[in-house]
């Protein structure tokens, strides 16, 4: 089914995906299996991480997925975190492991990610899963780009042959997004901070995905008329009134919405899909 409205309602699409996952969990348990189980590791007091973890745990609860929270003090050593990961890897009652990023400076995040069993790596950040995605093999795909692909599928149906531009090349969003788009037979360009003439690259794109971390960088005149714009960015900026802050994406929404055929809002676009895809990955880990 394809949507035709201007605003891509990530909240509604995510709600449908979550309801479907909840149904699959019920069916799994009716067949005698235990509930899927996700271990969530949070180190330190980062306020944004606390909110993300709280939301993920609540989403698990609503889907019938067991979440096991492991909170550790910000002074936790790398060795102790690696120990915890090793115990979770070995625990048959744990299907998926999520270590919330960022980690405190004394801990090498890449070392921790690489220590998670690839079969329990529901974030899809382990090099084995990154390699599986890059080579077109089945594995765990990072939740945010997977959510973006689901939004594109819901909105456009088949995207084969479409010109896609991904702005950003991080391991969490940009690179896996490019691999997913190649897998869906789009023609893919990846831009980054060294790219020349970004507006010109953007104007060619039928599908424009911004994952940069720069508030409202993509302007309306960059957008090809009729394009589909997926805004991954989450940036907190001061309100014009001078009181408090608000969230904006990497795309100037009001300008881009004048030109695009479809666009995700911030908030309410990609964010809810990230959580829904985490549940999808956890269910998949349990089915292994
Ligand atoms: P990173 O900082 O890891 O990567 C940013 C990328 O943008 C880099 O590849 C960088 O290029 C590129 N970049 C920076 N400045 C420019 C520029 N002026 N022109 C072109 N490219 C540029 O960020 P993430 O990928 O982790 O996240 C991107 C955004 O998405 C952030 O706002 C983040 O908060 C948000 N996010 C949202 C999620 C959600 O659930 N909605 C989940 C994850 C992230 P280079 O490699 O050359 O440095």
Short mmCIF file of C-alpha atoms and ligand atoms in Angstrom, two decimals:
data_model
loop_
_atom_site.label_atom_id
_atom_site.label_comp_id
_atom_site.label_asym_id
_atom_site.label_seq_id
_atom_site.Cartn_x
_atom_site.Cartn_y
_atom_site.Cartn_z
CA UNK A 1 0.00 0.00 0.00
CA UNK A 2 1.35 3.46 -0.79
CA UNK A 3 0.44 6.72 0.95
CA UNK A 4 -0.24 9.82 -1.10
CA UNK A 5 -0.20 12.60 1.53
CA UNK A 6 2.56 15.19 1.81
CA UNK A 7 3.44 14.36 5.41
CA UNK A 8 4.83 10.87 5.97
CA UNK A 9 3.27 9.96 9.30
CA UNK A 10 6.06 7.97 10.94
CA UNK A 11 4.13 7.76 14.18
CA UNK A 12 1.16 6.03 12.52
CA UNK A 13 3.31 3.72 10.37
CA UNK A 14 5.38 2.78 13.44
CA UNK A 15 2.20 2.11 15.45
CA UNK A 16 1.02 -0.35 12.77
CA UNK A 17 4.41 -2.10 12.73
CA UNK A 18 4.40 -2.32 16.53
CA UNK A 19 0.88 -3.77 16.59
CA UNK A 20 1.96 -6.37 14.02
CA UNK A 21 5.02 -7.28 16.14
CA UNK A 22 2.82 -7.60 19.24
CA UNK A 23 0.60 -10.04 17.31
CA UNK A 24 3.63 -12.10 16.29
CA UNK A 25 4.82 -12.22 19.91
CA UNK A 26 1.38 -13.51 20.98
CA UNK A 27 1.46 -16.16 18.23
CA UNK A 28 4.98 -17.22 19.25
CA UNK A 29 3.94 -17.62 22.89
CA UNK A 30 0.76 -19.46 21.93
CA UNK A 31 3.05 -21.95 20.19
CA UNK A 32 4.84 -22.54 23.51
CA UNK A 33 7.90 -20.24 23.20
CA UNK A 34 8.86 -17.72 25.88
CA UNK A 35 8.57 -13.96 25.28
CA UNK A 36 11.46 -12.42 23.31
CA UNK A 37 13.95 -10.79 25.70
CA UNK A 38 16.05 -7.67 25.20
CA UNK A 39 18.90 -6.67 27.54
CA UNK A 40 19.33 -2.89 27.64
CA UNK A 41 22.60 -1.55 29.03
CA UNK A 42 22.79 2.11 30.06
CA UNK A 43 26.04 3.53 31.39
CA UNK A 44 26.00 6.97 33.00
CA UNK A 45 23.48 9.77 33.26
CA UNK A 46 23.27 11.28 29.75
CA UNK A 47 19.76 12.83 29.74
CA UNK A 48 18.99 12.05 26.08
CA UNK A 49 20.12 8.41 26.56
CA UNK A 50 17.87 8.10 29.63
CA UNK A 51 14.87 9.20 27.56
CA UNK A 52 15.76 6.86 24.66
CA UNK A 53 16.17 3.89 27.02
CA UNK A 54 12.91 4.66 28.83
CA UNK A 55 11.05 4.83 25.49
CA UNK A 56 12.61 1.59 24.24
CA UNK A 57 11.69 -0.26 27.45
CA UNK A 58 8.11 1.03 27.31
CA UNK A 59 7.83 -0.01 23.63
CA UNK A 60 9.06 -3.50 24.56
CA UNK A 61 6.45 -3.75 27.30
CA UNK A 62 3.66 -2.78 24.92
CA UNK A 63 4.79 -5.39 22.38
CA UNK A 64 5.00 -8.19 24.98
CA UNK A 65 8.81 -8.25 24.79
CA UNK A 66 10.68 -8.70 28.08
CA UNK A 67 13.30 -6.03 28.70
CA UNK A 68 16.07 -6.48 31.25
CA UNK A 69 17.67 -3.19 32.20
CA UNK A 70 21.30 -3.00 33.33
CA UNK A 71 22.15 0.47 34.62
CA UNK A 72 25.74 1.21 35.50
CA UNK A 73 27.50 4.21 37.00
CA UNK A 74 29.34 6.58 34.65
CA UNK A 75 32.66 5.47 36.22
CA UNK A 76 32.21 1.85 35.00
CA UNK A 77 35.44 0.44 33.57
CA UNK A 78 35.71 -0.94 30.05
CA UNK A 79 36.68 -4.35 31.47
CA UNK A 80 33.53 -4.47 33.62
CA UNK A 81 31.31 -3.55 30.67
CA UNK A 82 32.97 -6.21 28.51
CA UNK A 83 32.35 -8.67 31.35
CA UNK A 84 28.66 -7.79 31.42
CA UNK A 85 28.40 -8.16 27.62
CA UNK A 86 30.09 -11.58 27.84
CA UNK A 87 27.56 -12.72 30.47
CA UNK A 88 24.64 -11.50 28.34
CA UNK A 89 26.09 -13.23 25.28
CA UNK A 90 26.19 -16.50 27.21
CA UNK A 91 22.72 -16.14 28.78
CA UNK A 92 20.15 -18.26 26.89
CA UNK A 93 17.33 -16.15 28.39
CA UNK A 94 18.60 -13.07 26.47
CA UNK A 95 17.82 -12.79 22.74
CA UNK A 96 19.03 -9.27 22.00
CA UNK A 97 21.60 -6.92 23.54
CA UNK A 98 21.51 -3.15 23.23
CA UNK A 99 24.28 -1.00 24.68
CA UNK A 100 23.03 2.59 24.60
CA UNK A 101 25.50 5.02 23.02
CA UNK A 102 27.34 7.27 23.70
CA UNK A 103 29.56 5.57 26.30
CA UNK A 104 31.78 7.47 28.78
CA UNK A 105 35.24 8.43 27.44
CA UNK A 106 37.14 5.68 29.32
CA UNK A 107 35.24 3.04 27.29
CA UNK A 108 36.04 2.25 23.65
CA UNK A 109 32.56 1.96 22.08
CA UNK A 110 33.84 0.05 19.03
CA UNK A 111 35.45 -2.56 21.31
CA UNK A 112 32.15 -3.04 23.16
CA UNK A 113 30.09 -3.24 19.94
CA UNK A 114 32.51 -5.85 18.58
CA UNK A 115 32.19 -7.88 21.80
CA UNK A 116 28.41 -8.35 21.39
CA UNK A 117 27.50 -11.67 19.79
CA UNK A 118 26.49 -10.90 16.16
CA UNK A 119 23.43 -13.15 16.72
CA UNK A 120 22.24 -10.87 19.57
CA UNK A 121 23.30 -7.58 17.96
CA UNK A 122 19.83 -6.05 17.54
CA UNK A 123 21.35 -2.59 16.87
CA UNK A 124 23.12 -4.06 13.83
CA UNK A 125 26.37 -2.22 14.59
CA UNK A 126 28.68 -5.27 14.85
CA UNK A 127 31.19 -5.47 11.96
CA UNK A 128 29.83 -8.93 11.05
CA UNK A 129 26.33 -7.51 10.58
CA UNK A 130 27.69 -4.43 8.77
CA UNK A 131 29.51 -6.83 6.44
CA UNK A 132 26.41 -8.96 5.95
CA UNK A 133 24.42 -5.87 4.96
CA UNK A 134 27.16 -4.58 2.66
CA UNK A 135 27.35 -7.96 0.88
CA UNK A 136 23.59 -8.41 0.62
CA UNK A 137 23.37 -11.24 3.18
CA UNK A 138 20.70 -11.57 5.85
CA UNK A 139 21.67 -10.13 9.26
CA UNK A 140 20.71 -7.41 11.69
CA UNK A 141 20.26 -3.99 10.05
CA UNK A 142 20.65 -0.78 12.11
CA UNK A 143 17.21 0.36 13.29
CA UNK A 144 17.20 3.96 11.98
CA UNK A 145 18.04 3.23 8.32
CA UNK A 146 15.77 0.17 8.43
CA UNK A 147 12.98 2.47 9.62
CA UNK A 148 13.72 4.90 6.77
CA UNK A 149 13.49 2.07 4.24
CA UNK A 150 10.14 0.98 5.70
CA UNK A 151 8.86 4.58 5.36
CA UNK A 152 9.98 4.70 1.72
CA UNK A 153 8.33 1.33 0.99
CA UNK A 154 5.07 2.48 2.58
CA UNK A 155 5.13 5.80 0.75
CA UNK A 156 6.46 4.90 -2.69
CA UNK A 157 6.18 1.13 -3.02
CA UNK A 158 8.90 0.05 -5.46
CA UNK A 159 11.92 2.39 -5.48
CA UNK A 160 14.01 0.53 -8.05
CA UNK A 161 15.73 2.88 -10.48
CA UNK A 162 15.06 5.98 -8.32
CA UNK A 163 17.94 8.45 -7.82
CA UNK A 164 18.68 8.55 -4.09
CA UNK A 165 21.01 10.89 -2.21
CA UNK A 166 22.10 10.06 1.33
CA UNK A 167 23.75 12.99 3.13
CA UNK A 168 25.95 11.51 5.89
CA UNK A 169 28.20 8.45 5.99
CA UNK A 170 28.11 7.35 9.65
CA UNK A 171 28.10 3.64 10.52
CA UNK A 172 24.81 4.16 12.36
CA UNK A 173 22.79 5.84 9.61
CA UNK A 174 24.42 6.94 6.33
CA UNK A 175 26.42 3.87 5.29
CA UNK A 176 23.81 1.22 6.16
CA UNK A 177 21.15 3.45 4.53
CA UNK A 178 23.16 3.45 1.30
CA UNK A 179 23.49 -0.36 1.41
CA UNK A 180 19.73 -0.77 1.96
CA UNK A 181 18.95 1.55 -0.97
CA UNK A 182 21.36 -0.35 -3.23
CA UNK A 183 19.61 -3.55 -2.11
CA UNK A 184 16.29 -1.97 -3.17
CA UNK A 185 17.85 -1.19 -6.60
CA UNK A 186 17.94 2.60 -6.24
CA UNK A 187 20.80 4.54 -7.84
CA UNK A 188 22.65 5.80 -4.79
CA UNK A 189 24.92 8.77 -4.09
CA UNK A 190 26.44 9.28 -0.64
CA UNK A 191 27.46 12.82 0.32
CA UNK A 192 29.47 13.99 3.34
CA UNK A 193 31.37 16.99 4.65
CA UNK A 194 33.86 16.86 1.77
CA UNK A 195 31.25 16.65 -0.99
CA UNK A 196 31.27 19.48 -3.53
CA UNK A 197 28.09 21.31 -4.51
CA UNK A 198 25.65 19.53 -2.24
CA UNK A 199 22.63 21.58 -3.44
CA UNK A 200 23.27 20.40 -7.00
CA UNK A 201 23.57 16.75 -5.91
CA UNK A 202 20.35 17.13 -3.93
CA UNK A 203 18.41 18.63 -6.85
CA UNK A 204 18.93 15.37 -8.82
CA UNK A 205 17.49 13.19 -6.07
CA UNK A 206 14.07 11.55 -6.26
CA UNK A 207 14.75 10.35 -2.71
CA UNK A 208 16.67 12.66 -0.37
CA UNK A 209 17.80 11.34 3.00
CA UNK A 210 19.46 13.78 5.39
CA UNK A 211 21.46 12.33 8.31
CA UNK A 212 23.88 15.11 9.12
CA UNK A 213 23.18 16.60 12.56
CA UNK A 214 23.02 20.22 11.30
CA UNK A 215 19.74 22.06 11.99
CA UNK A 216 17.76 22.82 8.82
CA UNK A 217 20.83 22.58 6.56
CA UNK A 218 18.87 21.27 3.56
CA UNK A 219 16.96 24.21 2.07
CA UNK A 220 13.84 24.21 -0.07
CA UNK A 221 15.67 25.18 -3.26
CA UNK A 222 17.89 22.07 -2.90
CA UNK A 223 14.86 19.78 -3.22
CA UNK A 224 13.78 18.37 -6.60
CA UNK A 225 10.08 19.07 -7.21
CA UNK A 226 8.13 15.90 -6.39
CA UNK A 227 10.96 14.34 -4.36
CA UNK A 228 10.51 12.24 -1.23
CA UNK A 229 12.45 13.69 1.70
CA UNK A 230 13.41 11.64 4.76
CA UNK A 231 14.79 13.76 7.59
CA UNK A 232 16.80 11.73 10.10
CA UNK A 233 18.22 14.71 11.98
CA UNK A 234 17.30 15.45 15.58
CA UNK A 235 18.65 18.85 16.63
CA UNK A 236 17.65 20.88 19.65
CA UNK A 237 17.62 24.62 18.95
CA UNK A 238 16.57 27.70 20.92
CA UNK A 239 13.04 28.94 20.28
CA UNK A 240 12.73 32.26 18.42
CA UNK A 241 10.79 33.58 21.44
CA UNK A 242 13.94 33.10 23.52
CA UNK A 243 12.20 30.75 25.98
CA UNK A 244 13.11 27.08 25.89
CA UNK A 245 14.13 24.84 22.99
CA UNK A 246 12.47 22.87 20.19
CA UNK A 247 13.47 19.95 17.96
CA UNK A 248 14.26 20.48 14.30
CA UNK A 249 15.57 18.15 11.63
CA UNK A 250 18.42 18.50 9.15
CA UNK A 251 15.90 19.78 6.57
CA UNK A 252 14.17 23.18 6.61
CA UNK A 253 10.70 21.62 6.79
CA UNK A 254 8.56 24.62 5.81
CA UNK A 255 10.64 25.32 2.69
CA UNK A 256 11.07 21.69 1.62
CA UNK A 257 7.36 20.92 2.13
CA UNK A 258 6.57 23.52 -0.59
CA UNK A 259 8.51 21.48 -3.17
CA UNK A 260 8.53 17.82 -2.07
CA UNK A 261 5.79 15.29 -2.77
CA UNK A 262 6.39 13.54 0.56
CA UNK A 263 8.35 14.58 3.64
CA UNK A 264 8.88 13.30 7.18
CA UNK A 265 8.28 15.72 10.07
CA UNK A 266 10.60 16.11 13.06
CA UNK A 267 9.50 14.89 15.53
CA UNK A 268 7.06 12.19 14.41
CA UNK A 269 8.87 10.89 11.32
CA UNK A 270 11.95 8.69 11.53
CA UNK A 271 12.23 8.64 15.35
CA UNK A 272 9.21 6.38 16.04
CA UNK A 273 10.33 4.00 13.27
CA UNK A 274 13.72 3.52 14.95
CA UNK A 275 12.02 2.08 18.03
CA UNK A 276 9.61 -0.07 16.00
CA UNK A 277 12.54 -1.55 14.08
CA UNK A 278 14.36 -2.32 17.34
CA UNK A 279 11.34 -4.44 18.32
CA UNK A 280 11.38 -6.06 14.87
CA UNK A 281 15.07 -6.93 15.28
CA UNK A 282 14.49 -8.33 18.79
CA UNK A 283 11.71 -10.59 17.53
CA UNK A 284 14.01 -11.73 14.72
CA UNK A 285 16.80 -12.47 17.26
CA UNK A 286 14.38 -14.56 19.31
CA UNK A 287 13.35 -16.55 16.24
CA UNK A 288 16.96 -17.60 15.51
P1 LIG B 1 27.39 11.67 12.63
O1 LIG B 1 27.86 12.92 13.25
O2 LIG B 1 28.02 10.38 13.03
O3 LIG B 1 27.54 11.80 11.04
C1 LIG B 1 27.19 12.98 10.37
C2 LIG B 1 27.52 12.86 8.91
O4 LIG B 1 27.17 14.09 8.29
C3 LIG B 1 29.00 12.63 8.63
O5 LIG B 1 29.16 11.65 7.64
C4 LIG B 1 29.49 14.00 8.14
O6 LIG B 1 30.49 13.93 7.16
C5 LIG B 1 28.24 14.55 7.51
N1 LIG B 1 28.28 16.01 7.49
C6 LIG B 1 28.56 16.86 8.51
N2 LIG B 1 28.51 18.13 8.10
C7 LIG B 1 28.18 18.10 6.79
C8 LIG B 1 27.99 19.09 5.80
N3 LIG B 1 28.12 20.40 6.08
N4 LIG B 1 27.69 18.69 4.55
C9 LIG B 1 27.55 17.39 4.25
N5 LIG B 1 27.72 16.40 5.15
C10 LIG B 1 28.04 16.76 6.40
O7 LIG B 1 25.81 11.63 12.87
P2 LIG B 1 24.76 10.40 12.82
O8 LIG B 1 24.81 9.75 11.49
O9 LIG B 1 24.90 9.56 14.04
O10 LIG B 1 23.40 11.20 13.00
C11 LIG B 1 22.97 12.17 12.04
C12 LIG B 1 21.74 12.87 12.56
O11 LIG B 1 20.69 11.92 12.73
C13 LIG B 1 21.88 13.54 13.93
O12 LIG B 1 21.07 14.70 13.96
C14 LIG B 1 21.31 12.52 14.89
O13 LIG B 1 20.82 13.12 16.07
C15 LIG B 1 20.21 11.94 14.06
N6 LIG B 1 19.82 10.57 14.44
C16 LIG B 1 18.47 10.34 14.54
C17 LIG B 1 18.03 9.08 14.85
C18 LIG B 1 16.56 8.84 14.90
O14 LIG B 1 16.11 7.87 15.48
N7 LIG B 1 15.75 9.69 14.27
C19 LIG B 1 18.96 7.97 15.17
C20 LIG B 1 20.35 8.30 14.92
C21 LIG B 1 20.75 9.59 14.60
P3 LIG B 1 31.99 13.37 7.45
O15 LIG B 1 31.87 11.88 7.49
O16 LIG B 1 32.77 13.85 6.28
O17 LIG B 1 32.41 13.96 8.77
#
